Coordinates of C-alpha atoms in Angstrom, one line a residue:
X206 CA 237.7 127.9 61.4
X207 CA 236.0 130.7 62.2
X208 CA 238.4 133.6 60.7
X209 CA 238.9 131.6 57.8
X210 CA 235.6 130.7 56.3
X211 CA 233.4 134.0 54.1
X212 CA 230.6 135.1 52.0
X213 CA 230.1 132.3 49.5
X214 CA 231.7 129.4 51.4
X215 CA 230.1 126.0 52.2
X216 CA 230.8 124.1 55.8
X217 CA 229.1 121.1 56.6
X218 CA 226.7 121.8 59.9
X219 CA 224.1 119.9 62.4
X220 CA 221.2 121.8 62.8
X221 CA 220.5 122.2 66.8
X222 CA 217.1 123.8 66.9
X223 CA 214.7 126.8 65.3
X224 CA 215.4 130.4 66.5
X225 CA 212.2 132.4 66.8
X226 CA 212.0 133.1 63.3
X227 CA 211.9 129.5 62.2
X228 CA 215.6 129.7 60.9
X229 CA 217.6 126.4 61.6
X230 CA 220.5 126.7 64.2
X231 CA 223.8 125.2 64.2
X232 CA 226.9 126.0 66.5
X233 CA 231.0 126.0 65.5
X234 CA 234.1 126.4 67.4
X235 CA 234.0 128.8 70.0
X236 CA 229.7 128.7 69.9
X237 CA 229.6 130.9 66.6
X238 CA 226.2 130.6 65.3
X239 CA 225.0 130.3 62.0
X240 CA 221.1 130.7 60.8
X241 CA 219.8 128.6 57.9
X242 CA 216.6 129.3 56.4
X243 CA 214.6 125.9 55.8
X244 CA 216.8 123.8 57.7
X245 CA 215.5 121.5 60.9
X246 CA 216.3 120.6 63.9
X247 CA 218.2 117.1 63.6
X248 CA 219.7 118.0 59.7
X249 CA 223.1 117.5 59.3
X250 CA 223.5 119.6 55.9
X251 CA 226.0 121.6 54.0
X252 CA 224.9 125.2 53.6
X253 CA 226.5 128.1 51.8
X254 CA 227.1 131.5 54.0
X255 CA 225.3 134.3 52.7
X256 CA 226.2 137.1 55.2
X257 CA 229.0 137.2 58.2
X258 CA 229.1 138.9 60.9
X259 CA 231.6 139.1 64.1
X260 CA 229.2 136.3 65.9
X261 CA 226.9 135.2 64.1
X262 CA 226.3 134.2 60.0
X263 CA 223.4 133.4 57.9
X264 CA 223.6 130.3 55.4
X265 CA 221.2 128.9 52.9
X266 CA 220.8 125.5 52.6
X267 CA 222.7 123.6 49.9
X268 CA 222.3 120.4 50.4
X269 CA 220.8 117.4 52.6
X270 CA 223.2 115.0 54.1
X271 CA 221.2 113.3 56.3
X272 CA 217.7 114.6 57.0
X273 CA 215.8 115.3 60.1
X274 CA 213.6 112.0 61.0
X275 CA 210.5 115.3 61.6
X276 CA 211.3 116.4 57.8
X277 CA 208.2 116.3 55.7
X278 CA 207.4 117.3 52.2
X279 CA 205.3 120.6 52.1
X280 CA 202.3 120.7 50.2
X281 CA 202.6 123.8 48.9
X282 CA 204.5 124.7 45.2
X283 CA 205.7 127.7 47.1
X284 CA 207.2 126.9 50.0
X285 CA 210.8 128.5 51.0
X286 CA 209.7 130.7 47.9
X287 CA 206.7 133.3 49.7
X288 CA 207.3 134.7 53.3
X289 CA 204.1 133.2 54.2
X290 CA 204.9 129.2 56.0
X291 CA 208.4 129.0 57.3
X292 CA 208.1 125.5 58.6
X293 CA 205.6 123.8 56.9
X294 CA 208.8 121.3 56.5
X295 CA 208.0 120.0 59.7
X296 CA 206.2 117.6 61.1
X297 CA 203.0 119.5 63.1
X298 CA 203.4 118.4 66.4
X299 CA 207.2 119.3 66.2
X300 CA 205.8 122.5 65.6
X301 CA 204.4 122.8 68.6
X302 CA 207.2 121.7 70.4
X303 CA 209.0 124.7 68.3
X304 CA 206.6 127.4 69.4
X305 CA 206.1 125.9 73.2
X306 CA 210.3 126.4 73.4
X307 CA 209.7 129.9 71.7
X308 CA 207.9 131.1 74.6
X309 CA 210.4 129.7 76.8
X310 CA 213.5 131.0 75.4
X311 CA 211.5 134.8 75.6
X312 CA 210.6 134.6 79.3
X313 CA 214.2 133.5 80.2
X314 CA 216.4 135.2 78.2
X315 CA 214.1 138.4 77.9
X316 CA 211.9 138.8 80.5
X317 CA 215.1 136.9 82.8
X318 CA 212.1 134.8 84.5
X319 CA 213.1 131.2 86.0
X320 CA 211.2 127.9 86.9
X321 CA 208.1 128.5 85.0
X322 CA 206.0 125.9 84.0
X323 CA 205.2 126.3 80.4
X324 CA 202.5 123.6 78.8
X325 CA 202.4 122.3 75.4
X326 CA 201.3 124.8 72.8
X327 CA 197.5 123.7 71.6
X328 CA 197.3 123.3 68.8
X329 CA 195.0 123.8 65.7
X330 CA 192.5 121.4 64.5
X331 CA 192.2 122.7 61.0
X332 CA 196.5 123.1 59.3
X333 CA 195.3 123.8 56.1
X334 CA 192.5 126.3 55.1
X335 CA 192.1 127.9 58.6
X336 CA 192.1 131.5 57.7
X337 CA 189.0 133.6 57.3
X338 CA 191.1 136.7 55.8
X339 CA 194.7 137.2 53.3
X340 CA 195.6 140.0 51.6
X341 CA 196.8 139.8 48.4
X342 CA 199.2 142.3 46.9
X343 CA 199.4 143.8 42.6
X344 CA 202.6 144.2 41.2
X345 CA 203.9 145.3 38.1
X346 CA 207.3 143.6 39.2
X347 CA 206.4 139.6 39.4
X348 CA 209.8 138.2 40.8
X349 CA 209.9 134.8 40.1
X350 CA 212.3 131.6 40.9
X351 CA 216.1 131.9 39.2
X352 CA 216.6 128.5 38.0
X353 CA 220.0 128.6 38.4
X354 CA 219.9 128.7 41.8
X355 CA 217.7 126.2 42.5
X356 CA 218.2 126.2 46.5
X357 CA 215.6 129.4 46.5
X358 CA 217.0 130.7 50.1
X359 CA 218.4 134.3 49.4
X360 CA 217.5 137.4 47.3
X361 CA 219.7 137.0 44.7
X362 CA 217.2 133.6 44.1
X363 CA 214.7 135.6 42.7
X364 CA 214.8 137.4 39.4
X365 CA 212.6 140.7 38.3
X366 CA 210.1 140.1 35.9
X367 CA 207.9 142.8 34.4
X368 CA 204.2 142.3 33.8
X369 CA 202.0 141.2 35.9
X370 CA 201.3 139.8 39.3
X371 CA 198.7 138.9 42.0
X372 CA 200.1 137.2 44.8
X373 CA 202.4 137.2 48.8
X374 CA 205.7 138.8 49.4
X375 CA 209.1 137.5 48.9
X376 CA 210.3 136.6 52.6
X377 CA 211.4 140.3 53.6
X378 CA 210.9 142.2 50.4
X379 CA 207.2 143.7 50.8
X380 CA 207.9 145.2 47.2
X381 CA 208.3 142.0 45.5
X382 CA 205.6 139.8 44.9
X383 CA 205.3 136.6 43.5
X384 CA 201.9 135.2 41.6
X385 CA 200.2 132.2 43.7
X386 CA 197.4 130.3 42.2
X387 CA 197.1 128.2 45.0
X388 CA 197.4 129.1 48.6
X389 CA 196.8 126.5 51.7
X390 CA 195.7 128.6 54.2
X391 CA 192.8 130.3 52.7
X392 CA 190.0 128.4 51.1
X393 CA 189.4 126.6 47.5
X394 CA 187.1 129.5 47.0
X395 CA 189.4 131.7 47.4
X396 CA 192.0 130.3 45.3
X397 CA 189.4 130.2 42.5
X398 CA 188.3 134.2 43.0
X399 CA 192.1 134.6 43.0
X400 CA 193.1 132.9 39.6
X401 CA 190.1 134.8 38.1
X402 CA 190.9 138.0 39.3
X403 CA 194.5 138.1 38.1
X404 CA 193.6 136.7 34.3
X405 CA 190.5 139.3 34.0
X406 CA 192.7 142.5 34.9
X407 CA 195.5 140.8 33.5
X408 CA 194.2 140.0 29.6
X409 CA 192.5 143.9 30.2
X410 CA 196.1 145.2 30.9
X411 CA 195.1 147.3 34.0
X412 CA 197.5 149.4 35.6
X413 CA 199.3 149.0 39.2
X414 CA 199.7 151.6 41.9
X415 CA 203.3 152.1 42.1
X416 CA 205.0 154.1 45.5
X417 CA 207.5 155.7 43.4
X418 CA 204.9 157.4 41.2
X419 CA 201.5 157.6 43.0
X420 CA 199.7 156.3 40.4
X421 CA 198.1 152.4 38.9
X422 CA 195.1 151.5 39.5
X423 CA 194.6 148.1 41.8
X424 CA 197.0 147.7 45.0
X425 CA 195.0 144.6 47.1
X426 CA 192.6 142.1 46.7
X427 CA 191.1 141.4 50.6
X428 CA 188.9 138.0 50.9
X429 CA 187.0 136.9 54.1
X430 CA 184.8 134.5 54.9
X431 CA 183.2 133.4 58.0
X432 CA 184.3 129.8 58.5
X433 CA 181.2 129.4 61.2
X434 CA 178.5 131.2 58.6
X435 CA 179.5 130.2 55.1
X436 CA 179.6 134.2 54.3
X437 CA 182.3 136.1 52.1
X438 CA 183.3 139.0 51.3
X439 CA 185.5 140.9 48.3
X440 CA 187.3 143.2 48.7
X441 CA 189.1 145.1 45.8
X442 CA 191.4 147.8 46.6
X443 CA 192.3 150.2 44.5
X444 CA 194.2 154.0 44.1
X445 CA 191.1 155.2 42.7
X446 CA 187.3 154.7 41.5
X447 CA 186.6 153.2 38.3
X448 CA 183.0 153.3 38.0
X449 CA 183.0 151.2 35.0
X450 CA 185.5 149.0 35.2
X451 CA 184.5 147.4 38.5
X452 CA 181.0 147.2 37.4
X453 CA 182.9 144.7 34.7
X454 CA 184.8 142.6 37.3
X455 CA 182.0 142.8 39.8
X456 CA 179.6 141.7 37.4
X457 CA 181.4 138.8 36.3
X458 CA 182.4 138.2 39.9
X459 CA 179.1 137.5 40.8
X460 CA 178.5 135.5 38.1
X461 CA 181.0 132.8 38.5
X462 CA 180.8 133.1 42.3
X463 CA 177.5 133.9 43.2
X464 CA 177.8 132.1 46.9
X465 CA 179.7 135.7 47.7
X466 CA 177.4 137.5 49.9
X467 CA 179.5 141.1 49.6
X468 CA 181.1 142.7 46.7
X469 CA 183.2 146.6 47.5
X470 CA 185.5 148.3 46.2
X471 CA 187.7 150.3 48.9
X472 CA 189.6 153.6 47.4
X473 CA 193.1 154.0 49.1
X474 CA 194.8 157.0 47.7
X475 CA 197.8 156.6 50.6
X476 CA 201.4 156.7 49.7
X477 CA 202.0 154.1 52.3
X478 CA 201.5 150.5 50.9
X479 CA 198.4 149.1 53.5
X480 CA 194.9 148.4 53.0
X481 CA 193.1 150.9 54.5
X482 CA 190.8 152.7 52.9
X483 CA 189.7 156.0 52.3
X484 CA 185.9 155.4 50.6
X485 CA 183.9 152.2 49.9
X486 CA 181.6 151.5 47.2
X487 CA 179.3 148.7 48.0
X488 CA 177.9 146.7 45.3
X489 CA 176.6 143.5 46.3
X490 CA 175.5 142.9 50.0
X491 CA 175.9 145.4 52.9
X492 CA 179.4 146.4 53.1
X493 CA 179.9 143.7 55.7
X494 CA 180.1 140.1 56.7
X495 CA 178.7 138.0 60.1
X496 CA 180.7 135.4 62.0
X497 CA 180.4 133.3 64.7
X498 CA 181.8 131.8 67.4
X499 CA 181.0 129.1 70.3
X500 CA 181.8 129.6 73.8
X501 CA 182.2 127.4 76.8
X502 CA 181.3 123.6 77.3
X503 CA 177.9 125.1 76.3
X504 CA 178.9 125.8 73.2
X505 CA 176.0 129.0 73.4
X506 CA 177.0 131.4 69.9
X507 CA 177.9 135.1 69.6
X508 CA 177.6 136.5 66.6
X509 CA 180.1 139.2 65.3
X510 CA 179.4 141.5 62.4
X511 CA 183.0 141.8 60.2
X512 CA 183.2 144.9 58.1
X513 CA 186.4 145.4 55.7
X514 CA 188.0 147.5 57.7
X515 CA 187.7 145.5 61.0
X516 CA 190.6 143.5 63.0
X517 CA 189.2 139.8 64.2
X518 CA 191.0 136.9 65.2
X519 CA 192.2 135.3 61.5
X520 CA 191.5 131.6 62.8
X521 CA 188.0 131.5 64.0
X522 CA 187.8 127.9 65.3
X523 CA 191.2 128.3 67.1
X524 CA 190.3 132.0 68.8
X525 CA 187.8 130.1 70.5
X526 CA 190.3 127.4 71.9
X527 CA 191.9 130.8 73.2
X528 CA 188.6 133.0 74.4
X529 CA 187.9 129.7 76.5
X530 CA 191.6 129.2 77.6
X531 CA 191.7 132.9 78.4
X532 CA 188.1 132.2 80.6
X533 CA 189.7 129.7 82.0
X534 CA 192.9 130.9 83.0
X535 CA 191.3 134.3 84.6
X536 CA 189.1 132.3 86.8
X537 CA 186.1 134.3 86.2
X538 CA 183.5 135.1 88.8
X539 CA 180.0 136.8 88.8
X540 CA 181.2 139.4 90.7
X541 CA 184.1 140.5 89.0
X542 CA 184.6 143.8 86.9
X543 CA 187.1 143.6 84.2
X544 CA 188.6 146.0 82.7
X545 CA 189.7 144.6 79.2
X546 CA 192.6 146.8 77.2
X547 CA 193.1 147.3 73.6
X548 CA 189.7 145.5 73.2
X549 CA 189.3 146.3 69.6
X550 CA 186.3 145.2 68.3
X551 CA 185.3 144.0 71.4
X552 CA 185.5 139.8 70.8
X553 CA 186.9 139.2 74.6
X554 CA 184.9 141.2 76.3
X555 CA 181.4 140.1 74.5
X556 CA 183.0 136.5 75.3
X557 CA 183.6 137.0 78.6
X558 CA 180.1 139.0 79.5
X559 CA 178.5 135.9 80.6
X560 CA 180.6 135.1 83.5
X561 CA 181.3 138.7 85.1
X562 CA 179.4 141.3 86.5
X563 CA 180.8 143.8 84.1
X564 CA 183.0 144.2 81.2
X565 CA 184.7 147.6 80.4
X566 CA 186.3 147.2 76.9
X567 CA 189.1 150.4 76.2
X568 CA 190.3 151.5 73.0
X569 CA 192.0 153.8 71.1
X570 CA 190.4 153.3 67.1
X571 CA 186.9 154.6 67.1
X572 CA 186.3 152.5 64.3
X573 CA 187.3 149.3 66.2
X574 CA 185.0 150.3 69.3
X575 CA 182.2 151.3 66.8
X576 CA 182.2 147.3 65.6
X577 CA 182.5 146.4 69.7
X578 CA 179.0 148.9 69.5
X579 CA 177.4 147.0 66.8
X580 CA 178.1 143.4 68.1
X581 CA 177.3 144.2 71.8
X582 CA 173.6 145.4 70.2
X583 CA 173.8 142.3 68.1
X584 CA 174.2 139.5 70.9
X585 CA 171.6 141.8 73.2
X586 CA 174.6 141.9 75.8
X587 CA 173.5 144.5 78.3
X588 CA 176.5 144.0 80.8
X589 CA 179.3 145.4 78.8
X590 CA 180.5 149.3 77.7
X591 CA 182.9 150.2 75.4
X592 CA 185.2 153.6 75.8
X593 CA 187.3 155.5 73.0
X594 CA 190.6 156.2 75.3
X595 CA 194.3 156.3 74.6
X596 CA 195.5 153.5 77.3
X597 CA 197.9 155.4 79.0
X598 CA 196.2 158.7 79.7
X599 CA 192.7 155.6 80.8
X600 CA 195.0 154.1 83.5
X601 CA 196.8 157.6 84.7
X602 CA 193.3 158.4 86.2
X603 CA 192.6 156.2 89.3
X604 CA 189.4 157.1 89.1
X605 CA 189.1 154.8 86.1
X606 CA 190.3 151.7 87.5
X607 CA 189.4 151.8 91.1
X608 CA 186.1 149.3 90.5
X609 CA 187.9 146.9 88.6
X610 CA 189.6 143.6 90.0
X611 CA 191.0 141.9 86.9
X612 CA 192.1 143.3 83.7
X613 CA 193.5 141.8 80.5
X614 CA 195.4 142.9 78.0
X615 CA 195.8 142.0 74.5
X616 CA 198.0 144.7 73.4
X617 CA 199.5 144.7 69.2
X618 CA 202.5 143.3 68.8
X619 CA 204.9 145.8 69.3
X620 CA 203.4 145.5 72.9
X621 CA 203.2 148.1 75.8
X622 CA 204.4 151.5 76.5
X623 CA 207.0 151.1 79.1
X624 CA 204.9 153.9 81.6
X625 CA 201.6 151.6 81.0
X626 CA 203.9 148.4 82.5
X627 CA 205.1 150.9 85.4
X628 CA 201.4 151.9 86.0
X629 CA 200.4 148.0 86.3
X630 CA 203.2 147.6 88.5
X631 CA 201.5 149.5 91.1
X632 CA 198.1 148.5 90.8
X633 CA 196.2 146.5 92.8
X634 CA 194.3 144.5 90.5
X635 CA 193.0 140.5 91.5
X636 CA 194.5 139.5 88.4
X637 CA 196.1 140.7 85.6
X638 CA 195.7 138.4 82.4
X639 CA 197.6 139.1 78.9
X640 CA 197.3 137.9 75.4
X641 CA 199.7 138.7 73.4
X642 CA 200.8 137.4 69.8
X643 CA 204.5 137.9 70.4
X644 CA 205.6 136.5 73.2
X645 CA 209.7 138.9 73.0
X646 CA 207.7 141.6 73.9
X647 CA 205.2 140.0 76.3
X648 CA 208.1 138.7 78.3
X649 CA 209.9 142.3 78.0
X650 CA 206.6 144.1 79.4
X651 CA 205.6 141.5 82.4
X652 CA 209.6 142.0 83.3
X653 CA 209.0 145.6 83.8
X654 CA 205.2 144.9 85.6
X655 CA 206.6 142.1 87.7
X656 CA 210.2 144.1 88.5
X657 CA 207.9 146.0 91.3
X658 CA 207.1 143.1 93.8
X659 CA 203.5 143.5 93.5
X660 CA 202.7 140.5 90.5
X661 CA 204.1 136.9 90.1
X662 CA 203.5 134.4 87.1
X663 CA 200.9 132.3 88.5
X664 CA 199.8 130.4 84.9
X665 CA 201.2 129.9 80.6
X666 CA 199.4 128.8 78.0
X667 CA 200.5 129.0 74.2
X668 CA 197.9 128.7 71.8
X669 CA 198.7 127.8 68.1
X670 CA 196.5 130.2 65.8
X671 CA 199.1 130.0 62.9
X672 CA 200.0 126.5 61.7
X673 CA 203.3 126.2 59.3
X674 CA 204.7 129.8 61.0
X675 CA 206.5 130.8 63.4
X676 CA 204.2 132.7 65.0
X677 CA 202.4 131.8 68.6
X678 CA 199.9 133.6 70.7
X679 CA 200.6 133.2 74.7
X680 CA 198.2 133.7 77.6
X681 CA 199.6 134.6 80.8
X682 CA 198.4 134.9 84.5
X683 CA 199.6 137.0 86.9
X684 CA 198.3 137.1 90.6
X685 CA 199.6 139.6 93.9
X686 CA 202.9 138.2 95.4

């Protein structure tokens, strides 16, 4: 069956489960695989193949012949259309169930780790609307739905419009955008300022930065709001100043939206398509934005001071669920010194402050431990330092580490530098506690720091931060053999 079916054909498949990308999986003779986008766990469907390879293919879904019993309809028009909510198909607590066997399929069949004990993910309170920051992208290309091919799964499903658009990526296709006017992770607010802004530089026939010729004018609108402090901030980002013309939009901005507490314009005159800026121009407010978050049973507040360019956790009520899970599971004492890695702007270490004897937060961005500066100062913390150090040359000195019992990591997601995972591997720390947001590269690093005999898996914990994706943040433990 195998050597007889090709690009174009349609079989008739149960789906089995979700690979880590949220893709339905269903198994033929001989265990060939085949990955349909959209498809759930418990569907029995007919889907068309799209690409074949030796092992595996990759289908589109066709048709339902029996649904999965966890099928839902998702709320939003654009669902299976933007790259943003791969499963919002599916019932939420079968999400969970989703992510928790994410994390266990990386730690055994990467990290080659057996008889963990893995709990169920927690998960968010808030599903729709929990996001204090999204990034939307200009186009001059809109690429909109072909209509006839209504099953909206593959590339060829979208069809190249020119004009105008202000909106999220086709699913793998960063240079094809597609307008939204209504986006569920955000807020209403956000939606409106987003409708607005498209029609005002749309009837004014602005120009769009292009990559092939370097020049356009608007490339990003950024909106944030702190979901503790009722602040916001926009953000327009553009390939070059426009004295005038912002005044326009900012004015009218303000008007229509006056709860906005901070107005900029960022200048970004990179090649590269990401929104960092070279200069800000400040209009309204002070460049910046405050949130805050609760800690502990207490529920005592630190407040943290967001500027455009800084990183924070993009679901504030769930990053406390996982500061407190991350207190919990590191077993915090008053006389411990921690050493906390790829800190950023500082949010565990200022959350942990209150339980240790000292916090050392190490990063490699000034401008992130700048912000960990400004919110130590803030909160009156006087327990806590922050260091500008590449995280391999910091560890290579002993010198640097020998006061410290625990350390945590919360590394990007490409994860550690393999000679950082040997250095751990020799340490002597209490406790070692990672954070990581990708839990293929967690498992491939704690392999490679547990592989020396020193460190065992003592404790798990998933943490949902990213409802309707197939992304999952993961805590682990580990403690001397």
């Amino acid at each position: 069956l195998v050597n007889l079916f090709k690009r174009g054909d349609e079989i008739e498949v149960k789906i089995l489960e979700l690979n880590s990308e949220g893709k339905g999986v269903s198994k033929i003779e001989g265990g060939f695989v085949i990955f349909t986008d959209k498809a759930l766990p418990g569907d029995e469907a007919l889907v068309r193949i799209r690409k074949k390879k030796s092992k595996y293919a990759e289908a589109e879904l066709v048709n339902l012949i029996t649904p999965s019993a966890f099928r839902i309809e998702p709320v939003c028009n654009y669902f299976g259309t933007c790259g943003g909510c791969k499963v919002m198909n599916y019932e939420y607590g079968k999400q969970l169930d989703f992510k928790t066997n994410a994390v266990k399929n990386a730690f055994e069949r990467i990290g080659r780790f057996t008889d963990l004990t893995i709990p169920q993910a927690i998960g968010s309170k808030e599903i729709y609307f929990f996001r204090n920051k999204m990034d939307f992208s200009f186009s001059d290309d809109e690429w909109v739905e072909n209509y006839e091919r209504p099953e909206r799964n593959s590339d060829e499903n979208y069809v190249r419009q020119p004009g105008f658009a202000l909106g999220l990526h086709v699913p793998g296709f960063h240079s094809k955008i597609i307008s939204i006017d209504k986006c569920y992770l955000h807020s209403d607010l956000s939606n409106e300022i987003l409708k607005f802004t498209s029609d005002f530089f749309k009837k004014r026939n602005t120009t769009i930065y292009s990559t092939k010729t370097h020049e356009g004018y608007l490339r990003f609108l950024v909106l944030r709001d702190g979901k503790n402090t009722g602040e916001f901030m926009l953000n327009l980002m553009t390939n070059s100043y426009d004295k005038e013309l912002f005044a326009e939009y900012s004015d009218k901005i303000n008007e229509l939206f006056p709860v906005i507490t901070t107005i900029i314009n960022s200048v970004s005159r990179k090649k590269a398509q990401i929104a960092v800026a070279d200069e800000e121009y400040i209009v309204k407010g002070n460049g910046y934005i405050y949130e805050k978050l609760k800690r502990g049973k207490d529920g005592s507040e630190l407040k943290f001071r967001i500027s455009a360019g800084s990183f924070f956790q993009t679901n504030s009520h769930q990053a406390e669920v996982l500061f407190d899970e991350t207190v919990r599971m590191s077993d915090l004492k008053k006389t411990d010194n921690v050493l906390d890695l790829y800190c950023g702007g500082g949010s565990i270490s200022l959350f942990i402050s209150e339980y240790v004897n000292k916090v050392t937060g190490v990063e490699l961005i000034q401008s992130a431990i700048d912000d960990a500066k400004i919110n130590m100062e803030l909160n009156g913390i006087q327990n806590t330092e922050f260091l500008v150090s590449d995280i391999k040359d910091f560890l290579t000195d002993i010198k640097n580490i020998g006061e410290y019992n625990k350390v945590i990591l919360d590394p990007p997601r490409s994860g550690l530098h393999p000679k950082i995972c040997e250095i751990l591997s020799a340490t002597d720390f209490e406790k070692i506690i990672y954070v990581s947001c990708n839990p293929h590269t967690q498992a491939r690093d704690l392999q490679l720091i547990c592989a020396g005999g020193k460190y065992i898996i003592e404790k798990i914990q998933p943490v949902d931060m990213f409802p309707h994706t197939y992304h999952i943040e993961n805590i682990v433990t580990l403690v001397r053999a």
